[in-house]
mmCIF file of N, CA, C and O in Angstrom:
data_model
loop_
_atom_site.group_PDB
_atom_site.id
_atom_site.type_symbol
_atom_site.label_atom_id
_atom_site.label_comp_id
_atom_site.label_asym_id
_atom_site.label_seq_id
_atom_site.Cartn_x
_atom_site.Cartn_y
_atom_site.Cartn_z
ATOM 1 N N UNK W 6 20.424 -49.854 -157.613
ATOM 2 C CA UNK W 6 19.676 -50.730 -156.724
ATOM 3 C C UNK W 6 18.236 -50.239 -156.668
ATOM 4 O O UNK W 6 17.977 -49.051 -156.558
ATOM 5 N N UNK W 7 17.305 -51.152 -156.739
ATOM 6 C CA UNK W 7 15.890 -50.844 -156.667
ATOM 7 C C UNK W 7 15.568 -50.134 -155.356
ATOM 8 O O UNK W 7 16.056 -50.525 -154.302
ATOM 9 N N UNK W 8 14.757 -49.063 -155.419
ATOM 10 C CA UNK W 8 14.432 -48.280 -154.221
ATOM 11 C C UNK W 8 13.729 -49.122 -153.158
ATOM 12 O O UNK W 8 14.010 -48.983 -151.969
ATOM 13 N N UNK W 9 12.834 -50.010 -153.564
ATOM 14 C CA UNK W 9 12.138 -50.872 -152.602
ATOM 15 C C UNK W 9 13.142 -51.721 -151.827
ATOM 16 O O UNK W 9 13.090 -51.799 -150.599
ATOM 17 N N UNK W 10 14.061 -52.327 -152.552
ATOM 18 C CA UNK W 10 15.070 -53.162 -151.898
ATOM 19 C C UNK W 10 15.941 -52.315 -150.989
ATOM 20 O O UNK W 10 16.218 -52.688 -149.849
ATOM 21 N N UNK W 11 16.371 -51.165 -151.481
ATOM 22 C CA UNK W 11 17.205 -50.276 -150.672
ATOM 23 C C UNK W 11 16.476 -49.858 -149.394
ATOM 24 O O UNK W 11 17.038 -49.939 -148.302
ATOM 25 N N UNK W 12 15.237 -49.427 -149.535
ATOM 26 C CA UNK W 12 14.476 -48.964 -148.369
ATOM 27 C C UNK W 12 14.241 -50.074 -147.348
ATOM 28 O O UNK W 12 14.373 -49.868 -146.152
ATOM 29 N N UNK W 13 13.894 -51.256 -147.832
ATOM 30 C CA UNK W 13 13.568 -52.357 -146.921
ATOM 31 C C UNK W 13 14.791 -53.027 -146.313
ATOM 32 O O UNK W 13 14.732 -53.510 -145.186
ATOM 33 N N UNK W 14 15.866 -53.108 -147.077
ATOM 34 C CA UNK W 14 16.976 -53.951 -146.650
ATOM 35 C C UNK W 14 18.299 -53.216 -146.461
ATOM 36 O O UNK W 14 19.340 -53.857 -146.331
ATOM 37 N N UNK W 15 18.256 -51.912 -146.407
ATOM 38 C CA UNK W 15 19.466 -51.130 -146.188
ATOM 39 C C UNK W 15 20.204 -51.595 -144.937
ATOM 40 O O UNK W 15 21.415 -51.844 -144.963
ATOM 41 N N UNK W 16 19.494 -51.733 -143.845
ATOM 42 C CA UNK W 16 20.120 -52.150 -142.584
ATOM 43 C C UNK W 16 20.701 -53.557 -142.679
ATOM 44 O O UNK W 16 21.741 -53.841 -142.075
ATOM 45 N N UNK W 17 20.066 -54.417 -143.436
ATOM 46 C CA UNK W 17 20.564 -55.784 -143.604
ATOM 47 C C UNK W 17 21.917 -55.747 -144.310
ATOM 48 O O UNK W 17 22.876 -56.405 -143.888
ATOM 49 N N UNK W 18 22.009 -54.959 -145.368
ATOM 50 C CA UNK W 18 23.267 -54.840 -146.108
ATOM 51 C C UNK W 18 24.350 -54.235 -145.219
ATOM 52 O O UNK W 18 25.484 -54.723 -145.196
ATOM 53 N N UNK W 19 23.998 -53.220 -144.460
ATOM 54 C CA UNK W 19 24.965 -52.603 -143.548
ATOM 55 C C UNK W 19 25.442 -53.613 -142.505
ATOM 56 O O UNK W 19 26.641 -53.705 -142.219
ATOM 57 N N UNK W 20 24.533 -54.400 -141.959
ATOM 58 C CA UNK W 20 24.927 -55.415 -140.979
ATOM 59 C C UNK W 20 25.893 -56.425 -141.578
ATOM 60 O O UNK W 20 26.868 -56.825 -140.931
ATOM 61 N N UNK W 21 25.655 -56.845 -142.805
ATOM 62 C CA UNK W 21 26.555 -57.782 -143.466
ATOM 63 C C UNK W 21 27.931 -57.175 -143.693
ATOM 64 O O UNK W 21 28.956 -57.831 -143.469
ATOM 65 N N UNK W 22 27.960 -55.923 -144.114
ATOM 66 C CA UNK W 22 29.239 -55.242 -144.346
ATOM 67 C C UNK W 22 30.006 -55.072 -143.036
ATOM 68 O O UNK W 22 31.221 -55.307 -142.983
ATOM 69 N N UNK W 23 29.310 -54.679 -141.989
ATOM 70 C CA UNK W 23 29.976 -54.524 -140.688
ATOM 71 C C UNK W 23 30.544 -55.845 -140.190
ATOM 72 O O UNK W 23 31.658 -55.889 -139.651
ATOM 73 N N UNK W 24 29.801 -56.922 -140.372
ATOM 74 C CA UNK W 24 30.291 -58.234 -139.955
ATOM 75 C C UNK W 24 31.599 -58.555 -140.653
ATOM 76 O O UNK W 24 32.568 -59.012 -140.015
ATOM 77 N N UNK W 25 31.653 -58.301 -141.953
ATOM 78 C CA UNK W 25 32.877 -58.580 -142.715
ATOM 79 C C UNK W 25 34.026 -57.668 -142.282
ATOM 80 O O UNK W 25 35.155 -58.123 -142.099
ATOM 81 N N UNK W 26 33.745 -56.404 -142.124
ATOM 82 C CA UNK W 26 34.794 -55.451 -141.725
ATOM 83 C C UNK W 26 35.370 -55.770 -140.354
ATOM 84 O O UNK W 26 36.591 -55.689 -140.141
ATOM 85 N N UNK W 27 34.505 -56.112 -139.438
ATOM 86 C CA UNK W 27 34.962 -56.370 -138.072
ATOM 87 C C UNK W 27 35.776 -57.652 -137.946
ATOM 88 O O UNK W 27 36.439 -57.867 -136.926
ATOM 89 N N UNK W 28 35.767 -58.477 -138.973
ATOM 90 C CA UNK W 28 36.584 -59.693 -138.973
ATOM 91 C C UNK W 28 37.993 -59.466 -139.533
ATOM 92 O O UNK W 28 38.812 -60.370 -139.511
ATOM 93 N N UNK W 29 38.262 -58.265 -140.005
ATOM 94 C CA UNK W 29 39.579 -57.953 -140.579
ATOM 95 C C UNK W 29 40.584 -57.707 -139.461
ATOM 96 O O UNK W 29 40.786 -56.579 -139.021
ATOM 97 N N UNK W 30 41.210 -58.760 -139.031
ATOM 98 C CA UNK W 30 42.102 -58.716 -137.865
ATOM 99 C C UNK W 30 43.320 -57.817 -138.056
ATOM 100 O O UNK W 30 43.937 -57.412 -137.075
ATOM 101 N N UNK W 31 43.673 -57.503 -139.278
ATOM 102 C CA UNK W 31 44.859 -56.682 -139.513
ATOM 103 C C UNK W 31 44.623 -55.207 -139.172
ATOM 104 O O UNK W 31 45.565 -54.427 -139.170
ATOM 105 N N UNK W 32 43.387 -54.837 -138.866
ATOM 106 C CA UNK W 32 43.067 -53.448 -138.542
ATOM 107 C C UNK W 32 42.714 -53.294 -137.068
ATOM 108 O O UNK W 32 42.217 -54.222 -136.442
ATOM 109 N N UNK W 33 42.949 -52.097 -136.542
ATOM 110 C CA UNK W 33 42.662 -51.815 -135.131
ATOM 111 C C UNK W 33 41.191 -51.967 -134.783
ATOM 112 O O UNK W 33 40.855 -52.301 -133.653
ATOM 113 N N UNK W 34 40.327 -51.687 -135.729
ATOM 114 C CA UNK W 34 38.894 -51.735 -135.444
ATOM 115 C C UNK W 34 38.334 -53.155 -135.401
ATOM 116 O O UNK W 34 37.155 -53.346 -135.118
ATOM 117 N N UNK W 35 39.159 -54.142 -135.686
ATOM 118 C CA UNK W 35 38.681 -55.535 -135.689
ATOM 119 C C UNK W 35 38.067 -55.892 -134.337
ATOM 120 O O UNK W 35 38.582 -55.532 -133.284
ATOM 121 N N UNK W 36 36.935 -56.572 -134.406
ATOM 122 C CA UNK W 36 36.242 -56.988 -133.187
ATOM 123 C C UNK W 36 35.413 -58.235 -133.515
ATOM 124 O O UNK W 36 34.242 -58.137 -133.887
ATOM 125 N N UNK W 37 36.027 -59.405 -133.405
ATOM 126 C CA UNK W 37 35.333 -60.638 -133.770
ATOM 127 C C UNK W 37 34.027 -60.878 -133.010
ATOM 128 O O UNK W 37 33.084 -61.444 -133.575
ATOM 129 N N UNK W 38 33.947 -60.444 -131.772
ATOM 130 C CA UNK W 38 32.706 -60.627 -130.994
ATOM 131 C C UNK W 38 31.557 -59.822 -131.598
ATOM 132 O O UNK W 38 30.441 -60.311 -131.725
ATOM 133 N N UNK W 39 31.841 -58.577 -131.957
ATOM 134 C CA UNK W 39 30.797 -57.752 -132.571
ATOM 135 C C UNK W 39 30.477 -58.244 -133.982
ATOM 136 O O UNK W 39 29.342 -58.124 -134.441
ATOM 137 N N UNK W 40 31.461 -58.809 -134.660
ATOM 138 C CA UNK W 40 31.214 -59.369 -135.993
ATOM 139 C C UNK W 40 30.153 -60.457 -135.906
ATOM 140 O O UNK W 40 29.288 -60.550 -136.789
ATOM 141 N N UNK W 41 30.193 -61.241 -134.854
ATOM 142 C CA UNK W 41 29.197 -62.301 -134.663
ATOM 143 C C UNK W 41 27.806 -61.702 -134.506
ATOM 144 O O UNK W 41 26.829 -62.200 -135.068
ATOM 145 N N UNK W 42 27.716 -60.617 -133.750
ATOM 146 C CA UNK W 42 26.425 -59.938 -133.536
ATOM 147 C C UNK W 42 25.858 -59.451 -134.866
ATOM 148 O O UNK W 42 24.689 -59.686 -135.201
ATOM 149 N N UNK W 43 26.707 -58.766 -135.650
ATOM 150 C CA UNK W 43 26.244 -58.228 -136.931
ATOM 151 C C UNK W 43 25.950 -59.329 -137.940
ATOM 152 O O UNK W 43 25.029 -59.211 -138.748
ATOM 153 N N UNK W 44 26.714 -60.413 -137.903
ATOM 154 C CA UNK W 44 26.444 -61.530 -138.802
ATOM 155 C C UNK W 44 25.088 -62.160 -138.488
ATOM 156 O O UNK W 44 24.323 -62.508 -139.399
ATOM 157 N N UNK W 45 24.764 -62.264 -137.207
ATOM 158 C CA UNK W 45 23.456 -62.817 -136.813
ATOM 159 C C UNK W 45 22.328 -61.919 -137.320
ATOM 160 O O UNK W 45 21.340 -62.406 -137.873
ATOM 161 N N UNK W 46 22.484 -60.614 -137.156
ATOM 162 C CA UNK W 46 21.472 -59.673 -137.658
ATOM 163 C C UNK W 46 21.343 -59.771 -139.181
ATOM 164 O O UNK W 46 20.235 -59.708 -139.724
ATOM 165 N N UNK W 47 22.486 -59.914 -139.852
ATOM 166 C CA UNK W 47 22.488 -60.047 -141.304
ATOM 167 C C UNK W 47 21.722 -61.302 -141.726
ATOM 168 O O UNK W 47 20.853 -61.248 -142.599
ATOM 169 N N UNK W 48 22.009 -62.415 -141.099
ATOM 170 C CA UNK W 48 21.339 -63.676 -141.441
ATOM 171 C C UNK W 48 19.845 -63.610 -141.155
ATOM 172 O O UNK W 48 19.037 -64.154 -141.909
ATOM 173 N N UNK W 49 19.467 -62.933 -140.071
ATOM 174 C CA UNK W 49 18.040 -62.764 -139.774
ATOM 175 C C UNK W 49 17.376 -61.909 -140.850
ATOM 176 O O UNK W 49 16.247 -62.177 -141.261
ATOM 177 N N UNK W 50 18.079 -60.873 -141.292
ATOM 178 C CA UNK W 50 17.549 -60.015 -142.352
ATOM 179 C C UNK W 50 17.389 -60.758 -143.668
ATOM 180 O O UNK W 50 16.400 -60.560 -144.392
ATOM 181 N N UNK W 51 18.348 -61.617 -143.983
ATOM 182 C CA UNK W 51 18.261 -62.426 -145.200
ATOM 183 C C UNK W 51 17.065 -63.375 -145.106
ATOM 184 O O UNK W 51 16.307 -63.537 -146.066
ATOM 185 N N UNK W 52 16.886 -63.986 -143.948
ATOM 186 C CA UNK W 52 15.744 -64.886 -143.752
ATOM 187 C C UNK W 52 14.430 -64.126 -143.945
ATOM 188 O O UNK W 52 13.494 -64.628 -144.588
ATOM 189 N N UNK W 53 14.350 -62.910 -143.402
ATOM 190 C CA UNK W 53 13.131 -62.109 -143.559
ATOM 191 C C UNK W 53 12.923 -61.721 -145.014
ATOM 192 O O UNK W 53 11.793 -61.726 -145.509
ATOM 193 N N UNK W 54 13.991 -61.416 -145.722
ATOM 194 C CA UNK W 54 13.885 -61.068 -147.140
ATOM 195 C C UNK W 54 13.347 -62.249 -147.944
ATOM 196 O O UNK W 54 12.540 -62.059 -148.863
ATOM 197 N N UNK W 55 13.759 -63.454 -147.593
ATOM 198 C CA UNK W 55 13.243 -64.644 -148.280
ATOM 199 C C UNK W 55 11.751 -64.801 -148.028
ATOM 200 O O UNK W 55 10.987 -65.125 -148.941
ATOM 201 N N UNK W 56 11.338 -64.558 -146.795
ATOM 202 C CA UNK W 56 9.908 -64.625 -146.466
ATOM 203 C C UNK W 56 9.145 -63.555 -147.244
ATOM 204 O O UNK W 56 8.092 -63.827 -147.823
ATOM 205 N N UNK W 57 9.691 -62.343 -147.275
ATOM 206 C CA UNK W 57 9.049 -61.257 -148.014
ATOM 207 C C UNK W 57 8.901 -61.613 -149.493
ATOM 208 O O UNK W 57 7.877 -61.320 -150.107
ATOM 209 N N UNK W 58 9.922 -62.239 -150.052
ATOM 210 C CA UNK W 58 9.884 -62.633 -151.459
ATOM 211 C C UNK W 58 8.794 -63.655 -151.701
ATOM 212 O O UNK W 58 8.046 -63.561 -152.685
ATOM 213 N N UNK W 59 8.669 -64.620 -150.807
ATOM 214 C CA UNK W 59 7.615 -65.634 -150.959
ATOM 215 C C UNK W 59 6.232 -65.013 -150.860
ATOM 216 O O UNK W 59 5.278 -65.508 -151.451
ATOM 217 N N UNK W 60 6.119 -63.938 -150.128
ATOM 218 C CA UNK W 60 4.825 -63.241 -149.967
ATOM 219 C C UNK W 60 4.672 -62.118 -150.983
ATOM 220 O O UNK W 60 3.772 -61.286 -150.857
ATOM 221 N N UNK W 61 5.567 -62.043 -151.944
ATOM 222 C CA UNK W 61 5.543 -60.988 -152.966
ATOM 223 C C UNK W 61 5.581 -59.596 -152.345
ATOM 224 O O UNK W 61 4.921 -58.675 -152.817
ATOM 225 N N UNK W 62 6.302 -59.442 -151.277
ATOM 226 C CA UNK W 62 6.494 -58.171 -150.575
ATOM 227 C C UNK W 62 5.202 -57.572 -150.056
ATOM 228 O O UNK W 62 5.094 -56.382 -149.829
ATOM 229 N N UNK W 63 4.201 -58.403 -149.858
ATOM 230 C CA UNK W 63 2.915 -57.940 -149.348
ATOM 231 C C UNK W 63 3.038 -57.623 -147.863
ATOM 232 O O UNK W 63 3.721 -58.312 -147.122
ATOM 233 N N UNK W 64 2.341 -56.579 -147.432
ATOM 234 C CA UNK W 64 2.322 -56.246 -146.013
ATOM 235 C C UNK W 64 0.994 -56.645 -145.375
ATOM 236 O O UNK W 64 0.810 -56.482 -144.182
ATOM 237 N N UNK W 65 0.083 -57.159 -146.202
ATOM 238 C CA UNK W 65 -1.219 -57.576 -145.665
ATOM 239 C C UNK W 65 -1.086 -58.897 -144.931
ATOM 240 O O UNK W 65 -0.205 -59.696 -145.198
ATOM 241 N N UNK W 66 -1.957 -59.103 -144.000
ATOM 242 C CA UNK W 66 -1.991 -60.379 -143.295
ATOM 243 C C UNK W 66 -3.092 -61.222 -143.917
ATOM 244 O O UNK W 66 -4.115 -60.699 -144.371
ATOM 245 N N UNK W 67 -2.885 -62.518 -143.927
ATOM 246 C CA UNK W 67 -3.871 -63.422 -144.513
ATOM 247 C C UNK W 67 -4.480 -64.250 -143.409
ATOM 248 O O UNK W 67 -3.832 -64.606 -142.448
ATOM 249 N N UNK W 68 -5.748 -64.568 -143.602
ATOM 250 C CA UNK W 68 -6.462 -65.402 -142.644
ATOM 251 C C UNK W 68 -6.883 -66.689 -143.322
ATOM 252 O O UNK W 68 -7.231 -66.694 -144.495
ATOM 253 N N UNK W 69 -6.872 -67.751 -142.561
ATOM 254 C CA UNK W 69 -7.318 -69.038 -143.093
ATOM 255 C C UNK W 69 -8.659 -69.381 -142.448
ATOM 256 O O UNK W 69 -8.748 -69.541 -141.252
ATOM 257 N N UNK W 70 -9.678 -69.444 -143.282
ATOM 258 C CA UNK W 70 -11.004 -69.794 -142.796
ATOM 259 C C UNK W 70 -11.490 -70.975 -143.619
ATOM 260 O O UNK W 70 -11.601 -70.893 -144.839
ATOM 261 N N UNK W 71 -11.759 -72.064 -142.936
ATOM 262 C CA UNK W 71 -12.209 -73.267 -143.643
ATOM 263 C C UNK W 71 -11.140 -73.775 -144.579
ATOM 264 O O UNK W 71 -10.041 -74.049 -144.183
ATOM 265 N N UNK W 72 -11.452 -73.839 -145.865
ATOM 266 C CA UNK W 72 -10.530 -74.361 -146.868
ATOM 267 C C UNK W 72 -9.912 -73.282 -147.736
ATOM 268 O O UNK W 72 -9.169 -73.584 -148.647
ATOM 269 N N UNK W 73 -10.252 -72.017 -147.504
ATOM 270 C CA UNK W 73 -9.791 -70.976 -148.415
ATOM 271 C C UNK W 73 -9.015 -69.877 -147.690
ATOM 272 O O UNK W 73 -9.305 -69.543 -146.552
ATOM 273 N N UNK W 74 -8.042 -69.330 -148.382
ATOM 274 C CA UNK W 74 -7.327 -68.145 -147.883
ATOM 275 C C UNK W 74 -8.119 -66.920 -148.272
ATOM 276 O O UNK W 74 -8.619 -66.819 -149.372
ATOM 277 N N UNK W 75 -8.266 -65.994 -147.333
ATOM 278 C CA UNK W 75 -8.971 -64.754 -147.693
ATOM 279 C C UNK W 75 -8.086 -63.583 -147.368
ATOM 280 O O UNK W 75 -7.143 -63.655 -146.643
#
């Protein structure tokens, strides 16, 4: 796995895994309510990753002045 992806999205992947694990009703640790919490965090992380991709992973902020981006 690419280090940039790992560093930026490690928590997102963990949240997705926890959501799936907590839905396994056959185990004592199953907790559907917490699975919902982690699934929401996972989906938010995926949404942020899509935004980051559209911005080419830039951390700079852009300003719009007149007709041009600077």
